Amino acid sequence: MKILTLVALMPVSIVLAQDKIEPDEIILVHGSEQELVLPSEEPIEGIFGTSDTLREIPRAATVITESLMQSANIDDLHDIARFAPNSHAAAGFGNPSLPSLRGQLGELFEGGMRRQAGNNGLGVPLTLNAIESIAVVKGAPPVMLGTTQRVGGFVHLQPKRAKLDASGTLVRGRIGEWQQYRLQVDHNQVLDEDTAALRVSAEVIDEDSFYDYTQHRSNDLFVAYEWQPNKATRWSLGVEYYDVSWTDNAGINRPTQALIDDNLYITGQGQQPNGSFVPGAFAVISPTGQVEIDRGRVLTDPLDTNTAETLLLHSSLEYQLNNEWLMVNRSYYQHLDREGINQNSFVEIIDGAQTFEHRLELHYTDQSVVGVNVRYNDVLGYSQFTTEADLPIDLTGSLEQRRIPLTAAQRARLVELRPGVWVSPGTQYDRNNDGSGDFNLSDTTDSTSYQWGIFAQHKWQVTERLLATFGARADYYDVEARDPIPPVGVTPGRDTHNEWLSAASFALQYDINNELMLYATAYASDSTSNSMAGGTVLNANQEIDPQNFATENRLYELGVKYAPAGSRWFADAVLFDQQRSLRNRDGSNSGIRTEGFEAQWHYDHGNGFWATVAASYIDAYYDNSEAFQGTRQVADAFDDSRPDIIEGTGVGAPNFAAFPPSYQQLQGVPEVQASGVVGWRIDEQWTLGGDLSYTKAYPLDYLQTVFIRDQHQLNLYTEYRFNDRLRARLDVINVTDQDNWSPVFEGGYFGATLAFPSLPRHAQLSFSYNF
């Protein structure tokens, strides 16, 4: 709590130490009230500068404003694909905690600071209760934001702020099929007009599911405080508490082409080489038949436990030193506890992860910014995923057939965390001195890292129409990792590592006129490779692998942006070439190359009709790099006893396949993605709208033996306004009842093992009331 106290007092002490300056310009500007705010009209704060619009940013970006979030029924990170090109995502085990951009996981920022997030996409479900707008940016974060792990792009969440000019309360409720209920209350209270305000937003979710044994229960409380004692000062403070219980949903196993095309599932329990029918490595299935499977019958278990509790704090102080210099102090703190214990032997427990970051920025007009920051991350976590085996499980059988009780031999290669819960140690040990390690390794760690960064960015007006932007950053990492649960009788592993990481960017913007802008951007950076909650693991040699701090990334973009004067529409298009890394499930990294094209168009007719359209093409492939899958191909799981069903190889699965360096297409990523969202106010009471999305066929596995076919999804809604205070809305999702599929996990590791079935057609009824 000392950190929280320091953060809370910091902005006050800074303001009191300064003379009150009353410049002509007011920091907080209230725009005119609009029913719909287009993406091109919403400034993006704290990313590339103090506040920039889409047209002013020399990068591919999309903004989803608060009004668009409500109109398009944005619930989670999957939904950004309705607006942002090249944002198709894997299912994330049914609970996405990270975005997927240009074929790779991206980072998650909030209030200009990088949040703790999941381990390769398997993390804590995200609530948008505290969020009022979303910015989606492609490529590694700019120099202001610092070195990160994931560089496909990032999503920036803009927290709600208390409003200084009006008090009021908004109540939203929603009911849906499968006994799904949501309630949100958002109250803003002016404490001192134009000076101080408090905002409280609370959300309760209680949802069952179409999928077997699946549920989501969460409570979120967000409190925001806004203080503007004079024209030169603004302090925004936000505190959020979130607790959630959810289900880890692995979808349906045995993804043959018949399953993808016709929902046909091959039955039969796999048998290990030792004769056991408990799911395990190199098990072989003798097919007993083929049946049409209920798409709600997925790899879940009523005895699984997945819970999390987190506390977040964001503080942002803006102080106008004079008419030219602006000082911004940003502080962020997060504490996370998580417990995941599944009956298939998967364990991920975060027994306390704490992150604190503070950044000081000095902005000179809108031309230059320099700054320093410090980030502290401390993670204690336990992991075990080495004995999972999904392919041998017959989903049409009993729950007992899904469960993996550990044998004595398996437990001997693990450590007992508490009665009945076995995890990997934090590094490898050779207790019998035979030259071979005696334990299984996962992501168990007790690690602490300090990151000190310094950055600068400058805009140089070369000519009246040509603008050049330079940026550079250096980050120094000081990391220590320890084994928190060593086996009895060994000396616990421990190591330290120090490293400098750098980033540099250069952009040229040419204004053909006041409406049309061309830009070219080059960006290069180093990035890290971390495990759960940003922790650092020891390798089998009891060392921190230096390669975890030596991942090089680069990005080239050529783009055009057009915002005609006097019209409410905006369009842009970009060509990109990006080299980056993909963290594999075992902690290694594969090089990925992506090239492609993206375009978006946003339009508001002004008479109640609006539309936004996005389209993209991507060529994503391994950059002369190794690739990994849990199983080489789905046919490996079966023998050849029923060639009328499948021509099995009898190799057995899972078989933990490694593929040699190649330029093979990256599995799980569609080359073509397109989407459109529209809304039309028919009259003062009725509004109609919807969205349509499309993805081109793409391979599910590395060897391209199974493809997810061309897919589309249509969602429609209608809203009725009873009066200025009360509205009711009906959403029908997947109107044409498509049997769509998606990968379960980013990077294709489970491409030959699992596929995630989409929800069938279903409806939601919601209401909102202002008072």
Tab-separated table of N, CA, C and O in Angstrom, residues 621-674:
chain	number	residue	atom	x	y	z
A	621	TYR	N	4.300	-15.645	-42.764
A	621	TYR	CA	5.045	-16.889	-42.926
A	621	TYR	C	6.245	-16.906	-41.983
A	621	TYR	O	6.693	-15.871	-41.479
A	622	TYR	N	6.757	-18.119	-41.751
A	622	TYR	CA	7.943	-18.266	-40.918
A	622	TYR	C	9.156	-17.724	-41.667
A	622	TYR	O	9.363	-18.031	-42.840
A	623	ASP	N	9.954	-16.947	-40.981
A	623	ASP	CA	11.084	-16.259	-41.598
A	623	ASP	C	12.350	-17.109	-41.452
A	623	ASP	O	13.231	-16.814	-40.643
A	624	ASN	N	12.391	-18.203	-42.256
A	624	ASN	CA	13.500	-19.153	-42.164
A	624	ASN	C	13.698	-19.571	-40.711
A	624	ASN	O	14.812	-19.579	-40.183
A	625	SER	N	12.583	-19.931	-40.064
A	625	SER	CA	12.585	-20.186	-38.634
A	625	SER	C	11.880	-21.499	-38.333
A	625	SER	O	11.035	-21.973	-39.092
A	626	GLU	N	12.238	-22.100	-37.177
A	626	GLU	CA	11.580	-23.307	-36.731
A	626	GLU	C	10.143	-23.029	-36.300
A	626	GLU	O	9.798	-21.885	-35.951
A	627	ALA	N	9.331	-24.081	-36.313
A	627	ALA	CA	7.946	-23.988	-35.846
A	627	ALA	C	7.646	-25.200	-34.969
A	627	ALA	O	8.307	-26.239	-35.071
A	628	PHE	N	6.635	-25.058	-34.112
A	628	PHE	CA	6.323	-26.106	-33.150
A	628	PHE	C	4.815	-26.327	-33.086
A	628	PHE	O	4.031	-25.382	-33.182
A	629	GLN	N	4.422	-27.580	-32.944
A	629	GLN	CA	3.027	-27.943	-32.717
A	629	GLN	C	2.974	-29.056	-31.674
A	629	GLN	O	3.907	-29.853	-31.551
A	630	GLY	N	1.857	-29.135	-30.957
A	630	GLY	CA	1.692	-30.211	-29.987
A	630	GLY	C	1.662	-31.575	-30.649
A	630	GLY	O	2.073	-32.578	-30.063
A	631	THR	N	1.170	-31.616	-31.892
A	631	THR	CA	1.108	-32.842	-32.686
A	631	THR	C	1.410	-32.493	-34.140
A	631	THR	O	0.980	-31.434	-34.626
A	632	ARG	N	2.129	-33.369	-34.833
A	632	ARG	CA	2.527	-33.062	-36.204
A	632	ARG	C	1.311	-32.900	-37.109
A	632	ARG	O	1.224	-31.942	-37.874
A	633	GLN	N	0.362	-33.822	-37.034
A	633	GLN	CA	-0.873	-33.735	-37.793
A	633	GLN	C	-1.935	-34.544	-37.061
A	633	GLN	O	-1.617	-35.478	-36.312
A	634	VAL	N	-3.195	-34.228	-37.283
A	634	VAL	CA	-4.260	-34.893	-36.540
A	634	VAL	C	-4.321	-36.388	-36.857
A	634	VAL	O	-4.693	-37.204	-35.996
A	635	ALA	N	-3.904	-36.783	-38.057
A	635	ALA	CA	-3.931	-38.202	-38.434
A	635	ALA	C	-2.980	-39.041	-37.591
A	635	ALA	O	-3.155	-40.273	-37.492
A	636	ASP	N	-1.986	-38.403	-36.953
A	636	ASP	CA	-1.051	-39.145	-36.103
A	636	ASP	C	-1.748	-39.766	-34.902
A	636	ASP	O	-1.238	-40.731	-34.306
A	637	ALA	N	-2.889	-39.228	-34.507
A	637	ALA	CA	-3.573	-39.733	-33.319
A	637	ALA	C	-4.286	-41.049	-33.581
A	637	ALA	O	-4.666	-41.749	-32.622
A	638	PHE	N	-4.454	-41.434	-34.852
A	638	PHE	CA	-5.277	-42.603	-35.188
A	638	PHE	C	-4.432	-43.705	-35.832
A	638	PHE	O	-3.441	-43.428	-36.532
A	639	ASP	N	-4.871	-44.936	-35.620
A	639	ASP	CA	-4.262	-46.031	-36.372
A	639	ASP	C	-4.982	-46.185	-37.718
A	639	ASP	O	-5.879	-45.400	-38.050
A	640	ASP	N	-4.594	-47.188	-38.493
A	640	ASP	CA	-5.156	-47.343	-39.841
A	640	ASP	C	-6.249	-48.411	-39.905
A	640	ASP	O	-6.527	-48.973	-40.969
A	641	SER	N	-6.903	-48.688	-38.746
A	641	SER	CA	-7.911	-49.740	-38.712
A	641	SER	C	-9.207	-49.350	-39.383
A	641	SER	O	-10.014	-50.221	-39.732
A	642	ARG	N	-9.478	-48.047	-39.574
A	642	ARG	CA	-10.712	-47.603	-40.228
A	642	ARG	C	-10.375	-46.575	-41.310
A	642	ARG	O	-10.668	-45.387	-41.176
A	643	PRO	N	-9.772	-47.024	-42.416
A	643	PRO	CA	-9.435	-46.079	-43.485
A	643	PRO	C	-10.667	-45.442	-44.108
A	643	PRO	O	-10.550	-44.406	-44.772
A	644	ASP	N	-11.856	-46.060	-43.876
A	644	ASP	CA	-13.078	-45.442	-44.375
A	644	ASP	C	-13.412	-44.169	-43.600
A	644	ASP	O	-14.166	-43.320	-44.081
A	645	ILE	N	-12.850	-44.034	-42.397
A	645	ILE	CA	-13.059	-42.830	-41.586
A	645	ILE	C	-11.853	-41.902	-41.690
A	645	ILE	O	-11.996	-40.713	-41.970
A	646	ILE	N	-10.665	-42.452	-41.441
A	646	ILE	CA	-9.442	-41.648	-41.520
A	646	ILE	C	-8.261	-42.576	-41.763
A	646	ILE	O	-8.202	-43.690	-41.228
A	647	GLU	N	-7.334	-42.126	-42.574
A	647	GLU	CA	-6.113	-42.882	-42.821
A	647	GLU	C	-5.073	-42.464	-41.795
A	647	GLU	O	-4.264	-41.563	-42.012
A	648	GLY	N	-5.121	-43.111	-40.634
A	648	GLY	CA	-4.220	-42.768	-39.544
A	648	GLY	C	-2.810	-43.264	-39.779
A	648	GLY	O	-2.578	-44.244	-40.497
A	649	THR	N	-1.859	-42.574	-39.152
A	649	THR	CA	-0.447	-42.945	-39.286
A	649	THR	C	0.009	-43.849	-38.153
A	649	THR	O	1.041	-44.510	-38.273
A	650	GLY	N	-0.721	-43.833	-37.011
A	650	GLY	CA	-0.348	-44.650	-35.878
A	650	GLY	C	0.848	-44.137	-35.103
A	650	GLY	O	1.358	-44.834	-34.208
A	651	VAL	N	1.324	-42.934	-35.407
A	651	VAL	CA	2.475	-42.374	-34.687
A	651	VAL	C	2.141	-42.136	-33.220
A	651	VAL	O	2.955	-42.340	-32.329
A	652	GLY	N	0.916	-41.718	-32.954
A	652	GLY	CA	0.504	-41.383	-31.599
A	652	GLY	C	0.549	-39.892	-31.357
A	652	GLY	O	1.301	-39.150	-32.009
A	653	ALA	N	-0.303	-39.426	-30.441
A	653	ALA	CA	-0.395	-37.994	-30.180
A	653	ALA	C	-0.912	-37.751	-28.766
A	653	ALA	O	-1.701	-38.548	-28.246
A	654	PRO	N	-0.436	-36.650	-28.140
A	654	PRO	CA	0.468	-35.635	-28.680
A	654	PRO	C	1.886	-36.172	-28.859
A	654	PRO	O	2.330	-37.025	-28.091
A	655	ASN	N	2.574	-35.638	-29.885
A	655	ASN	CA	3.943	-36.082	-30.145
A	655	ASN	C	4.940	-34.925	-30.216
A	655	ASN	O	6.082	-35.116	-30.627
A	656	PHE	N	4.493	-33.713	-29.815
A	656	PHE	CA	5.382	-32.568	-29.619
A	656	PHE	C	6.329	-32.365	-30.805
A	656	PHE	O	7.535	-32.577	-30.716
A	657	ALA	N	5.742	-31.965	-31.924
A	657	ALA	CA	6.477	-31.885	-33.187
A	657	ALA	C	7.236	-30.565	-33.317
A	657	ALA	O	6.730	-29.491	-32.973
A	658	ALA	N	8.462	-30.670	-33.830
A	658	ALA	CA	9.266	-29.504	-34.188
A	658	ALA	C	9.545	-29.572	-35.683
A	658	ALA	O	9.969	-30.611	-36.197
A	659	PHE	N	9.312	-28.469	-36.380
A	659	PHE	CA	9.526	-28.407	-37.825
A	659	PHE	C	10.786	-27.603	-38.110
A	659	PHE	O	11.032	-26.580	-37.466
A	660	PRO	N	11.601	-28.030	-39.067
A	660	PRO	CA	12.866	-27.336	-39.345
A	660	PRO	C	12.619	-25.943	-39.909
A	660	PRO	O	11.508	-25.611	-40.336
A	661	PRO	N	13.644	-25.102	-39.919
A	661	PRO	CA	13.495	-23.737	-40.452
A	661	PRO	C	12.925	-23.752	-41.861
A	661	PRO	O	13.325	-24.560	-42.704
A	662	SER	N	11.961	-22.850	-42.091
A	662	SER	CA	11.301	-22.817	-43.388
A	662	SER	C	10.659	-21.445	-43.587
A	662	SER	O	10.719	-20.562	-42.715
A	663	TYR	N	10.023	-21.306	-44.765
A	663	TYR	CA	9.230	-20.107	-45.075
A	663	TYR	C	7.752	-20.496	-45.223
A	663	TYR	O	7.011	-19.863	-45.962
A	664	GLN	N	7.339	-21.505	-44.481
A	664	GLN	CA	5.972	-21.999	-44.542
A	664	GLN	C	4.976	-20.938	-44.087
A	664	GLN	O	5.260	-20.113	-43.213
A	665	GLN	N	3.782	-20.964	-44.681
A	665	GLN	CA	2.715	-20.058	-44.274
A	665	GLN	C	2.392	-20.261	-42.799
A	665	GLN	O	2.323	-21.383	-42.308
A	666	LEU	N	2.194	-19.175	-42.083
A	666	LEU	CA	1.822	-19.231	-40.669
A	666	LEU	C	0.395	-19.737	-40.548
A	666	LEU	O	-0.534	-19.155	-41.105
A	667	GLN	N	0.210	-20.834	-39.826
A	667	GLN	CA	-1.109	-21.428	-39.693
A	667	GLN	C	-1.996	-20.578	-38.769
A	667	GLN	O	-1.532	-19.842	-37.912
A	668	GLY	N	-3.318	-20.709	-38.971
A	668	GLY	CA	-4.270	-20.039	-38.085
A	668	GLY	C	-4.532	-18.587	-38.401
A	668	GLY	O	-5.188	-17.898	-37.607
A	669	VAL	N	-4.056	-18.094	-39.557
A	669	VAL	CA	-4.215	-16.678	-39.902
A	669	VAL	C	-4.837	-16.566	-41.292
A	669	VAL	O	-4.232	-17.019	-42.273
A	670	PRO	N	-6.015	-15.980	-41.432
A	670	PRO	CA	-6.618	-15.810	-42.766
A	670	PRO	C	-5.903	-14.724	-43.554
A	670	PRO	O	-5.551	-13.671	-43.018
A	671	GLU	N	-5.694	-14.992	-44.857
A	671	GLU	CA	-5.030	-13.994	-45.701
A	671	GLU	C	-5.916	-12.774	-45.930
A	671	GLU	O	-5.418	-11.652	-46.024
A	672	VAL	N	-7.206	-12.986	-46.033
A	672	VAL	CA	-8.138	-11.895	-46.339
A	672	VAL	C	-9.156	-11.772	-45.211
A	672	VAL	O	-9.726	-12.771	-44.766
A	673	GLN	N	-9.352	-10.554	-44.760
A	673	GLN	CA	-10.342	-10.250	-43.735
A	673	GLN	C	-11.091	-8.986	-44.165
A	673	GLN	O	-10.484	-8.021	-44.633
A	674	ALA	N	-12.397	-8.987	-44.020
A	674	ALA	CA	-13.197	-7.805	-44.370
A	674	ALA	C	-14.359	-7.698	-43.388
A	674	ALA	O	-14.867	-8.710	-42.892
